[in-house]
Short mmCIF file of C-alpha atoms in Angstrom, two decimals:
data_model
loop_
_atom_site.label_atom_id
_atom_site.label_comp_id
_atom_site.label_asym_id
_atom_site.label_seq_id
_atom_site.Cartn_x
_atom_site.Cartn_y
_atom_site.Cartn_z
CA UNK A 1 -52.09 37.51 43.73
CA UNK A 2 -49.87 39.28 46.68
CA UNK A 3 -46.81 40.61 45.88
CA UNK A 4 -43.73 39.12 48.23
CA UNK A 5 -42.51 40.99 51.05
CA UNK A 6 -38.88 40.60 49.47
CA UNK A 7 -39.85 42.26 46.14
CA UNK A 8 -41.67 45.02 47.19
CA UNK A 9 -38.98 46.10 49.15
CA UNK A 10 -36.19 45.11 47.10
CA UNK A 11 -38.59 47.59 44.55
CA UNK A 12 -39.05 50.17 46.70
CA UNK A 13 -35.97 50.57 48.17
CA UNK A 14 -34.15 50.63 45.17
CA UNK A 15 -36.43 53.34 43.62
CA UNK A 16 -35.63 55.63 47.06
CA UNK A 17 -32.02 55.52 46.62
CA UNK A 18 -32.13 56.03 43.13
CA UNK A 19 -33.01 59.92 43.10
CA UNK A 20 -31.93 62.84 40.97
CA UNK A 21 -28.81 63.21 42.70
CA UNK A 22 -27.75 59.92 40.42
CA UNK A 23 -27.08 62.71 37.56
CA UNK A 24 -24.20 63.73 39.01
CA UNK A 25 -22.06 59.98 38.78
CA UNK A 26 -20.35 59.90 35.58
CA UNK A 27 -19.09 63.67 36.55
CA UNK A 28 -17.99 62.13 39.51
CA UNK A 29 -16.15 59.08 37.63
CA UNK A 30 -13.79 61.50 35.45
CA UNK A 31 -12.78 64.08 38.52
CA UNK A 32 -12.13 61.30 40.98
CA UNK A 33 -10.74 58.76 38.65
CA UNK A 34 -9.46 55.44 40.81
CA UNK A 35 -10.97 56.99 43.78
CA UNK A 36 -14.79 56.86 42.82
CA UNK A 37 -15.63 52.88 43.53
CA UNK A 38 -13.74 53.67 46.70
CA UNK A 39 -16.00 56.97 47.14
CA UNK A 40 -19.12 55.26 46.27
CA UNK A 41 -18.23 52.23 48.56
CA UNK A 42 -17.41 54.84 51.61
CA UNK A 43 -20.60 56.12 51.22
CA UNK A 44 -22.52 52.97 51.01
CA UNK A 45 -21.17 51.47 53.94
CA UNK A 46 -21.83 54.57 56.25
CA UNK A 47 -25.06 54.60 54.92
CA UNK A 48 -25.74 51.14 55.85
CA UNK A 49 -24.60 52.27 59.33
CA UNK A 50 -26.54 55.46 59.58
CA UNK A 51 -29.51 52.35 59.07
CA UNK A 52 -27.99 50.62 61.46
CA UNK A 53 -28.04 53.44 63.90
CA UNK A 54 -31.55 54.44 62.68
CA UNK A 55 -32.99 50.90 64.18
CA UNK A 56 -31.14 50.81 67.23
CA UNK A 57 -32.90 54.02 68.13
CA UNK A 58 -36.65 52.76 66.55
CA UNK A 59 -36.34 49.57 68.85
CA UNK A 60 -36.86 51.83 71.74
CA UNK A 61 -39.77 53.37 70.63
CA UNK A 62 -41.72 51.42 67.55
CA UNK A 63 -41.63 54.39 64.90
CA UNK A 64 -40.98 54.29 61.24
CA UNK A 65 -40.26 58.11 60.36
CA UNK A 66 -37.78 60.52 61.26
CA UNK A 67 -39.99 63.32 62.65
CA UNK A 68 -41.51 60.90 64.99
CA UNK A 69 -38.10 59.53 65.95
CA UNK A 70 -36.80 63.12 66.02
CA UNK A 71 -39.79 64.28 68.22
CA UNK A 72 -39.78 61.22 70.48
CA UNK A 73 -36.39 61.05 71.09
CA UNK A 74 -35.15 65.06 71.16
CA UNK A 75 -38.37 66.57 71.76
CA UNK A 76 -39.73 70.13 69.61
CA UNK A 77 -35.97 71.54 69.29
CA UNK A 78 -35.07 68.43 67.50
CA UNK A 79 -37.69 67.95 65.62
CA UNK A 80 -37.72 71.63 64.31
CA UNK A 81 -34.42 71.45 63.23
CA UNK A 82 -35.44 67.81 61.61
CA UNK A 83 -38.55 69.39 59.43
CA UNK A 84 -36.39 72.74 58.52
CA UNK A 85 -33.62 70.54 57.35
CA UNK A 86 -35.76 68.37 55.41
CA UNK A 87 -37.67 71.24 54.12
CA UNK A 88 -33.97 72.83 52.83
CA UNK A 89 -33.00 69.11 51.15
CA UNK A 90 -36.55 69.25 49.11
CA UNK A 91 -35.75 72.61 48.24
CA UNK A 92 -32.39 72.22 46.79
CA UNK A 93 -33.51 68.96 45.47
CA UNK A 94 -36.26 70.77 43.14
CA UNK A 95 -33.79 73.59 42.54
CA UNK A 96 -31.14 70.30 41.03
CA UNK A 97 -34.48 69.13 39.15
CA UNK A 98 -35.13 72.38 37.46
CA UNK A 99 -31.09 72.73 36.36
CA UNK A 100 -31.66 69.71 34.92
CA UNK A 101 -34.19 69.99 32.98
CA UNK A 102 -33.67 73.95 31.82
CA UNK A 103 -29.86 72.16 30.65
CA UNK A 104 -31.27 69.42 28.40
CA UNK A 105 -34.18 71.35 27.35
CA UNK A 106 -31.51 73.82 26.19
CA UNK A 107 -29.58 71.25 24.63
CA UNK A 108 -31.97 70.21 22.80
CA UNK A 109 -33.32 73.67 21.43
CA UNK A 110 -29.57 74.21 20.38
CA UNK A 111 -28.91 70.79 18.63
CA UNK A 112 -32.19 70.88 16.97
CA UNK A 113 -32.42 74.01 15.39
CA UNK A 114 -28.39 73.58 14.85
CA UNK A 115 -27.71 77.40 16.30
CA UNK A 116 -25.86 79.00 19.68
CA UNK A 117 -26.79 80.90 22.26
CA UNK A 118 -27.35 84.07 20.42
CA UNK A 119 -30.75 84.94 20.83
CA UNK A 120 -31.60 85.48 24.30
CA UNK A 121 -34.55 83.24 24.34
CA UNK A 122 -32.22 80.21 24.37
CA UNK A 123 -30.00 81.06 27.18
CA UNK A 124 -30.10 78.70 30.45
CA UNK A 125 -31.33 81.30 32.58
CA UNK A 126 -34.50 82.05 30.55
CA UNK A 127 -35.60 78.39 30.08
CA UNK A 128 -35.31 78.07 33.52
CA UNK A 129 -37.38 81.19 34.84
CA UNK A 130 -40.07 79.59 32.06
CA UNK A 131 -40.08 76.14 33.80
CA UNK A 132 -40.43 77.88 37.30
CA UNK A 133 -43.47 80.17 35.97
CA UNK A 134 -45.21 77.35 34.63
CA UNK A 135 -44.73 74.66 37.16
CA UNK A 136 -45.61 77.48 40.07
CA UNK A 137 -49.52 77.32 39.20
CA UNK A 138 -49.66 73.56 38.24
CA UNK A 139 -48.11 72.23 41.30
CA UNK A 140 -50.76 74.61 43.23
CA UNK A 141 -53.20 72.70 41.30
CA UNK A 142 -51.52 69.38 42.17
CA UNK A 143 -51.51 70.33 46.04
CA UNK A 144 -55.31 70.37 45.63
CA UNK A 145 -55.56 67.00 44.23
CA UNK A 146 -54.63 63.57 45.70
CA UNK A 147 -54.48 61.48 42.56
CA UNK A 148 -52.72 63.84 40.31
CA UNK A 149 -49.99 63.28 43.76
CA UNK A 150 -50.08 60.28 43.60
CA UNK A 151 -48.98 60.14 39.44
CA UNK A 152 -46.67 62.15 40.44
CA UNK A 153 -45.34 59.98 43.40
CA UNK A 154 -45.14 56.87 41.55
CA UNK A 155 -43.63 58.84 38.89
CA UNK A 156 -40.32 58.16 40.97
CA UNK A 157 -40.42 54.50 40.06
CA UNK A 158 -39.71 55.25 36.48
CA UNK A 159 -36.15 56.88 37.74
CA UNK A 160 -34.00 53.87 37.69
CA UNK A 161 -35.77 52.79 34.28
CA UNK A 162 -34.46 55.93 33.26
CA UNK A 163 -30.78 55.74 34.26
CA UNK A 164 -30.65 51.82 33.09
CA UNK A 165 -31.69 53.53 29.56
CA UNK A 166 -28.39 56.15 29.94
CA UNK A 167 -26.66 52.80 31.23
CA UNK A 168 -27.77 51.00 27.85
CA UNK A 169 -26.67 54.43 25.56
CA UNK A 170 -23.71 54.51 27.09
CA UNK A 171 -22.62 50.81 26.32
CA UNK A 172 -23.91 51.94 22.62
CA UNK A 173 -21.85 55.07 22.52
CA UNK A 174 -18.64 53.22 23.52
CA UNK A 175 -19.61 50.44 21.06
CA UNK A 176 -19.97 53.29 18.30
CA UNK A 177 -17.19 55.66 19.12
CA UNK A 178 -15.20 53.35 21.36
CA UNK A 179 -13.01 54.40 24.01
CA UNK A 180 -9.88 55.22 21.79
CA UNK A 181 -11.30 59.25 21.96
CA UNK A 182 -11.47 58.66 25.70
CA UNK A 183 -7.72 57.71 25.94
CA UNK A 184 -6.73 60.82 27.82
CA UNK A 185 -9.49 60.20 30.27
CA UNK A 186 -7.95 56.89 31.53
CA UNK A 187 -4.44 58.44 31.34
CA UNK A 188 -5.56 61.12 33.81
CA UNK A 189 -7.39 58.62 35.89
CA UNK A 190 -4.09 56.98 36.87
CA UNK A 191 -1.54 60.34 36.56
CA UNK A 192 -4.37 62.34 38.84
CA UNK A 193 -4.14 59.99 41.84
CA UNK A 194 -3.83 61.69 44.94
CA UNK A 195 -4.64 64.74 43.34
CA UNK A 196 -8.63 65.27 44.10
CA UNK A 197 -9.56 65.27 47.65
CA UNK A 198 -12.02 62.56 48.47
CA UNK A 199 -14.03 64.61 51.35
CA UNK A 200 -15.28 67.39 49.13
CA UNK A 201 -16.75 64.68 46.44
CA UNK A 202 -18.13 62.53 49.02
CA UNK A 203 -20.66 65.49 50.21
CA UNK A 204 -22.40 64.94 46.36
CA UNK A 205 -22.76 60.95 47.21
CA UNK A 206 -24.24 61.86 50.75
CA UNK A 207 -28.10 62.24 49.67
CA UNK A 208 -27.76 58.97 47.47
CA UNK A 209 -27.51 56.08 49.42
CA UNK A 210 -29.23 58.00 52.33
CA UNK A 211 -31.57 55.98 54.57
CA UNK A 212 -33.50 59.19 55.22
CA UNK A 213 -35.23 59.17 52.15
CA UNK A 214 -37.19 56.08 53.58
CA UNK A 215 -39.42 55.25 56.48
CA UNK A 216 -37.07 53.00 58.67
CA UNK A 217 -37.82 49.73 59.45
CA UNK A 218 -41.65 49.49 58.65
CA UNK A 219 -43.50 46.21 59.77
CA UNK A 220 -44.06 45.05 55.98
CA UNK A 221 -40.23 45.59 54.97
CA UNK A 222 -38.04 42.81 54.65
CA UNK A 223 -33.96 43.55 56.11
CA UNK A 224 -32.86 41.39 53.65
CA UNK A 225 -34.02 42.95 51.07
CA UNK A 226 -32.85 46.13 52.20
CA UNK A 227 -29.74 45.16 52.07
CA UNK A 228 -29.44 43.55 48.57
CA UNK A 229 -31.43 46.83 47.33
CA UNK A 230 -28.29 48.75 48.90
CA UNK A 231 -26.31 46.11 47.18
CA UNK A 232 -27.57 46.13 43.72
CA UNK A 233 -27.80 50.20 43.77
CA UNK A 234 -23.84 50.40 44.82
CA UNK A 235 -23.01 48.08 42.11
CA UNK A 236 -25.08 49.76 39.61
CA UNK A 237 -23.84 53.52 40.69
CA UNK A 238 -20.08 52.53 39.92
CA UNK A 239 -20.68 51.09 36.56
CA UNK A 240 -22.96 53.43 36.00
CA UNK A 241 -20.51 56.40 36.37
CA UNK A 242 -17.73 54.44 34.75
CA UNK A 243 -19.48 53.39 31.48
CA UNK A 244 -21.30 56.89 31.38
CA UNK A 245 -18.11 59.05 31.98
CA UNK A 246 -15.73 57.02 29.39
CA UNK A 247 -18.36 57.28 26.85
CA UNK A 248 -18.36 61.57 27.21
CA UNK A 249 -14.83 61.85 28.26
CA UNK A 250 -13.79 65.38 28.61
CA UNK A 251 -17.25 66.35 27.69
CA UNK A 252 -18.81 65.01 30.77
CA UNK A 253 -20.47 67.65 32.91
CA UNK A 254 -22.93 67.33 36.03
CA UNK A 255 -26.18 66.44 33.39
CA UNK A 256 -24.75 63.91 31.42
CA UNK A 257 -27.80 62.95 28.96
CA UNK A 258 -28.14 67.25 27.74
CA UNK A 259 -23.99 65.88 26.59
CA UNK A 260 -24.60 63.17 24.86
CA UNK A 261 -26.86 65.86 22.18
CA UNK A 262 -23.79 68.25 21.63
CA UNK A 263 -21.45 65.02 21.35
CA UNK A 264 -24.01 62.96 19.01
CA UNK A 265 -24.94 65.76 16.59
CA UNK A 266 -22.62 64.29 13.92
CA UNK A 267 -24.34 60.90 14.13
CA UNK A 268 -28.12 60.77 13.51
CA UNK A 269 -29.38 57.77 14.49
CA UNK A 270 -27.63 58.25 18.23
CA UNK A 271 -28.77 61.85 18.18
CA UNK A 272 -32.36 61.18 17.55
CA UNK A 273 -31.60 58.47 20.26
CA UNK A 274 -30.27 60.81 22.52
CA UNK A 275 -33.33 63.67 22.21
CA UNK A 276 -35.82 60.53 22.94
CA UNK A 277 -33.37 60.07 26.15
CA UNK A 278 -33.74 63.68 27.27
CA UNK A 279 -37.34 64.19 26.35
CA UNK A 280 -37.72 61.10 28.52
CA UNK A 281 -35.68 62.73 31.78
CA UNK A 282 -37.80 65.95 30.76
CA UNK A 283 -40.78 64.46 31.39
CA UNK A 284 -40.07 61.85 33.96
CA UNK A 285 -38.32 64.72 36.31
CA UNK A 286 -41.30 67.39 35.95
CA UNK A 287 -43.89 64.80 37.18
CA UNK A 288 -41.89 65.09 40.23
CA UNK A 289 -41.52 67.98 40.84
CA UNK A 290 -44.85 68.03 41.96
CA UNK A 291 -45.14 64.88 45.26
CA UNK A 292 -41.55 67.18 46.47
CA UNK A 293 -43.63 70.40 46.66
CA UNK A 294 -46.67 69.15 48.44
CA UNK A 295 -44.11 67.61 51.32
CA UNK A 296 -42.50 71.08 51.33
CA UNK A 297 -45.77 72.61 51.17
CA UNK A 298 -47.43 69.99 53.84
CA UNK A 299 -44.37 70.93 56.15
CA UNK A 300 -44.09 74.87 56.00
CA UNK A 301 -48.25 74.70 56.94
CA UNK A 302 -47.95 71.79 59.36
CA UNK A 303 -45.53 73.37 61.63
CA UNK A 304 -44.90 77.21 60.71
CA UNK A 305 -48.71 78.18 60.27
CA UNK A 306 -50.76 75.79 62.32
CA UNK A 307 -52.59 78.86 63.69
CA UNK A 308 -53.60 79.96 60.25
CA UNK A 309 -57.48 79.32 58.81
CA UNK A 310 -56.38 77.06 55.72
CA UNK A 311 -57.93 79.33 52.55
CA UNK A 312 -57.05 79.71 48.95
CA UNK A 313 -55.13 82.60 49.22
CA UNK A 314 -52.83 81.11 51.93
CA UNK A 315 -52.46 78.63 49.48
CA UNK A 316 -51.31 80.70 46.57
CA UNK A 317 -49.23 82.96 49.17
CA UNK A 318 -47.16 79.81 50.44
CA UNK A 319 -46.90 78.26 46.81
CA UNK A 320 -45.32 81.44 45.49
CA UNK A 321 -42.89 81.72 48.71
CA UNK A 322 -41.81 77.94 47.94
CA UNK A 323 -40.96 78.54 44.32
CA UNK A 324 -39.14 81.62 44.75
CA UNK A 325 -37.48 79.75 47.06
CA UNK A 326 -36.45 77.08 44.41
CA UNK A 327 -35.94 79.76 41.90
CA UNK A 328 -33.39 81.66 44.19
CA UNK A 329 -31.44 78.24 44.73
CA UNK A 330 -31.68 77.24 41.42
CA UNK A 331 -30.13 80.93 39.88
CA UNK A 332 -27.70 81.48 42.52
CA UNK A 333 -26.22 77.85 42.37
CA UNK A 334 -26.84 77.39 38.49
CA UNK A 335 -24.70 74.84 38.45
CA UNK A 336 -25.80 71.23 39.30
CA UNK A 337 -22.76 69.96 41.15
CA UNK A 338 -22.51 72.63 43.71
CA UNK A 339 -26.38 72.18 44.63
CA UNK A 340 -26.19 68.39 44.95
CA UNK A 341 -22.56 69.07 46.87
CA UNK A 342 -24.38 71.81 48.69
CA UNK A 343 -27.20 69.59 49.76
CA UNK A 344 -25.24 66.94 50.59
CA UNK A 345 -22.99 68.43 53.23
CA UNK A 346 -25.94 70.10 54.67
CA UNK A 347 -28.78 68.26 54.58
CA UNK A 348 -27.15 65.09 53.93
CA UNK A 349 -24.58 65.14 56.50
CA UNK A 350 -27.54 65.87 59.30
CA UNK A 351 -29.46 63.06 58.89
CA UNK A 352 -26.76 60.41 57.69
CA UNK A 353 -24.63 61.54 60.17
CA UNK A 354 -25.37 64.16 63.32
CA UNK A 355 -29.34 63.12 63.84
CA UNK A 356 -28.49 59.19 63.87
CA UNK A 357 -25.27 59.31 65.59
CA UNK A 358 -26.38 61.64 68.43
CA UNK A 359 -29.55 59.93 69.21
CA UNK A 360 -28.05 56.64 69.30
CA UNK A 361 -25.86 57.55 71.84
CA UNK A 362 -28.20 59.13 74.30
CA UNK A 363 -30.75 55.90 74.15
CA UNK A 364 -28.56 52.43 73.55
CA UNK A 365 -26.37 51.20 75.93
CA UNK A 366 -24.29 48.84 73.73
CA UNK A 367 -20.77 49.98 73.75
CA UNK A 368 -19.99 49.33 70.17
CA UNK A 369 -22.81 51.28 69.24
CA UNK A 370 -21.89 54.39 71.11
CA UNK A 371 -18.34 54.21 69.39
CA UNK A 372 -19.91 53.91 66.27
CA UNK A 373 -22.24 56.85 67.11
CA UNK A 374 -19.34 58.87 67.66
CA UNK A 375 -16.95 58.04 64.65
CA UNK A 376 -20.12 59.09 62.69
CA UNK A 377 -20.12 62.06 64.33
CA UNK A 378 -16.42 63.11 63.64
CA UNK A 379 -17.09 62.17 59.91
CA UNK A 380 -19.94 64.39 60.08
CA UNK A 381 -18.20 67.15 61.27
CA UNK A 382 -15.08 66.91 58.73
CA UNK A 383 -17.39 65.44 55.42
CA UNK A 384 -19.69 68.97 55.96
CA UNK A 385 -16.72 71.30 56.75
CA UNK A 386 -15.14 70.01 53.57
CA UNK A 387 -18.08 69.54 51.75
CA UNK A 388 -19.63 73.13 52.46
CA UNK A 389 -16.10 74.80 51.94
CA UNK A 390 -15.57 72.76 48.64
CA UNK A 391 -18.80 73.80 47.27
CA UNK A 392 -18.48 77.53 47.92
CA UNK A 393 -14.72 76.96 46.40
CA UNK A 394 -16.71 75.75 43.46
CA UNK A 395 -19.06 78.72 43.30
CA UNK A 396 -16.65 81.40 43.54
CA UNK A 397 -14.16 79.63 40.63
CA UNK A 398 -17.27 79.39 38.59
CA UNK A 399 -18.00 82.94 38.97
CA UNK A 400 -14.83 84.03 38.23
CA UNK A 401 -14.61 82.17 35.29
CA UNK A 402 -17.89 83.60 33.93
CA UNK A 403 -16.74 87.13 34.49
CA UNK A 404 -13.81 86.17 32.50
CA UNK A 405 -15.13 84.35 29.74
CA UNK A 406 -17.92 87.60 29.69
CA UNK A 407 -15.05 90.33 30.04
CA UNK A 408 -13.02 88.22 27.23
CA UNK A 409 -15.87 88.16 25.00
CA UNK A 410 -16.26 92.13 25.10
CA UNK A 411 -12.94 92.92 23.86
#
């Protein structure tokens, strides 16, 4: 029996949209306040137009990806820029994977064995140099074999499973606890409004909603469905964040489900709940980790070293370059919020906004498409120039306050 056109889009779209970068909602919720439906709204709709833009462009020339579009339309500059940028989103995007995972692996090393961080084998940093030594030679492995990719592709489909499950805890947690603990929350919701810029956060929604992360406009893909999948996943993002931020509170941080294990540990029966929850994102976001190296990998080889003889050692050579790549993002942005911010205005804001935008307005003619070509472009330029200055803001605060906290502790 064939599937409908309508569901397997409505499917697959959904499970595109709905990456890792969804982790960083509920954070978003308590430092926006009012502002985040507007913020996840703004970011919908300009993603819907990037699509919009996207089409216009694909009508000319009957492609579905954005390397052939790139190529086709700007020739080798463009699409060299295209693959390195892509290349620098997967990157990051592993590096926001493994500071996810180290932080509720961590979590739940702490809240199991009820101690602190005072042997050194249970600080962040060292769970996270493990992960990166033991994924490097299984996703080497992986890049040999094509059905041990594609587990780990379809692996993706189990992400929005996974955030309906924090959805459901959540709901259970504010059931349990209720939101009288969260009172302060909602009182700075209203007094704070105003007080958070809204161009800084909206470079962490960029890579969300992005139509990037999809081929555009395929043959089998139904526009209808596209747009209820866009839809449903706006709806779900802002109760989502709302539900999962009043049931931290001031607790919530940039990897939500690790919180709910130091909030929880009074409470057994929503603490064992809780380690099931990470365990789940533990093993649900390593089996990715794996389909985002081999497109890094199958990118770096396609188009860097075309005039190498493909061999083993190349292999090994180009899998160890990629993880210490990953390794380097992941230690010198520890923190989850400026990577996904970091990536966002980057990344994000090149192929939402700049690649789109500036191709559009070279090959249509329609006037209200060129306008909208360049108002995308002006966002661009202010949502990365925000976005990039707010995340280095972000880094250097963060590494002040560690050299504090450290220089506090010695005395």
């Amino acid at each position: 029996m064939e599937i409908p056109i309508i569901i397997t889009t409505l499917v697959q779209t959904i499970q595109t949209l709905m990456g890792p970068e969804f982790t960083i909602l509920p954070f978003l919720f308590v430092s926006t306040g009012i502002f985040y439906p507007i913020l996840v709204l703004l970011s919908g709709i300009i993603s819907t137009i990037s699509l919009y833009l996207y089409r216009v462009i694909q009508q000319n020339s009957a492609l579905y990806t954005i390397t052939d579009l790139s190529q086709h339309n700007g020739g080798r500059t463009v699409l060299s820029i295209t693959k390195t940028m892509r290349i620098f989103y997967n990157i990051l995007l592993l590096g926001i994977i493994l500071t996810i995972v180290s932080s509720s692996i961590e979590s739940l090393i702490l809240t199991m064995t009820h101690s602190d961080h005072s042997q050194w084998w249970k600080g962040n940093s060292i769970i996270k140099s493990l992960v990166i030594t033991l994924l490097t030679p299984l996703c080497y492995l992986f890049s040999y074999s094509k059905l041990l990719t594609l587990v780990s592709l379809y692996s993706c489909y189990l992400l929005p499973f996974l955030f309906f499950l924090g959805f459901v805890y959540s709901l259970g947690s504010l059931y349990i606890n209720g939101i009288a603990a969260n009172t302060n929350v909602v009182d700075n919701i209203w007094r704070d409004i105003g007080h958070h810029h809204i161009f800084p956060s909206y470079s962490m929604l960029m890579c969300i909603f992005a139509p990037f992360k999809q081929k555009i406009n395929e043959p089998s893909e139904s526009p209808l469905a596209v747009i209820l999948s866009y839809i449903i996943v706006i709806f779900f993002a802002i109760v989502y964040g709302v539900c999962v931020g009043l049931s931290l509170g001031p607790s919530t941080t940039s990897m939500p489900f690790s919180s709910y294990l130091i909030i929880n540990q009074s409470n057994p029966s929503m603490h064992s709940l809780a380690v099931i929850l990470n365990i789940l994102l533990i093993i649900i976001f390593l089996l990715q980790t794996p389909s985002y190296f081999v497109t890094i990998y199958e990118d770096i080889e396609s188009f860097y070293f075309t005039s190498w003889q493909p061999s083993k050692r190349r292999r090994w050579i180009l899998s160890m370059f990629i993880f210490s790549l990953i390794g380097l993002s992941s230690s010198f942005f520890w923190q989850c919020t400026i990577q996904i911010s970091l990536n966002g205005s980057i990344s994000g804001s090149y192929f939402v906004h700049f690649l789109p935008a500036s191709m559009a307005l070279f090959v249509s003619k329609n006037k209200s498409t060129k306008v909208a070509s360049v108002i995308m472009i002006i966002f661009g330029v202010l949502f990365a120039s925000s976005g990039i200055s707010g995340s280095s803001i972000l880094f250097i605060e963060s590494v002040v306050d560690n050299y504090i906290n450290k220089f506090n502790s010695s005395y």
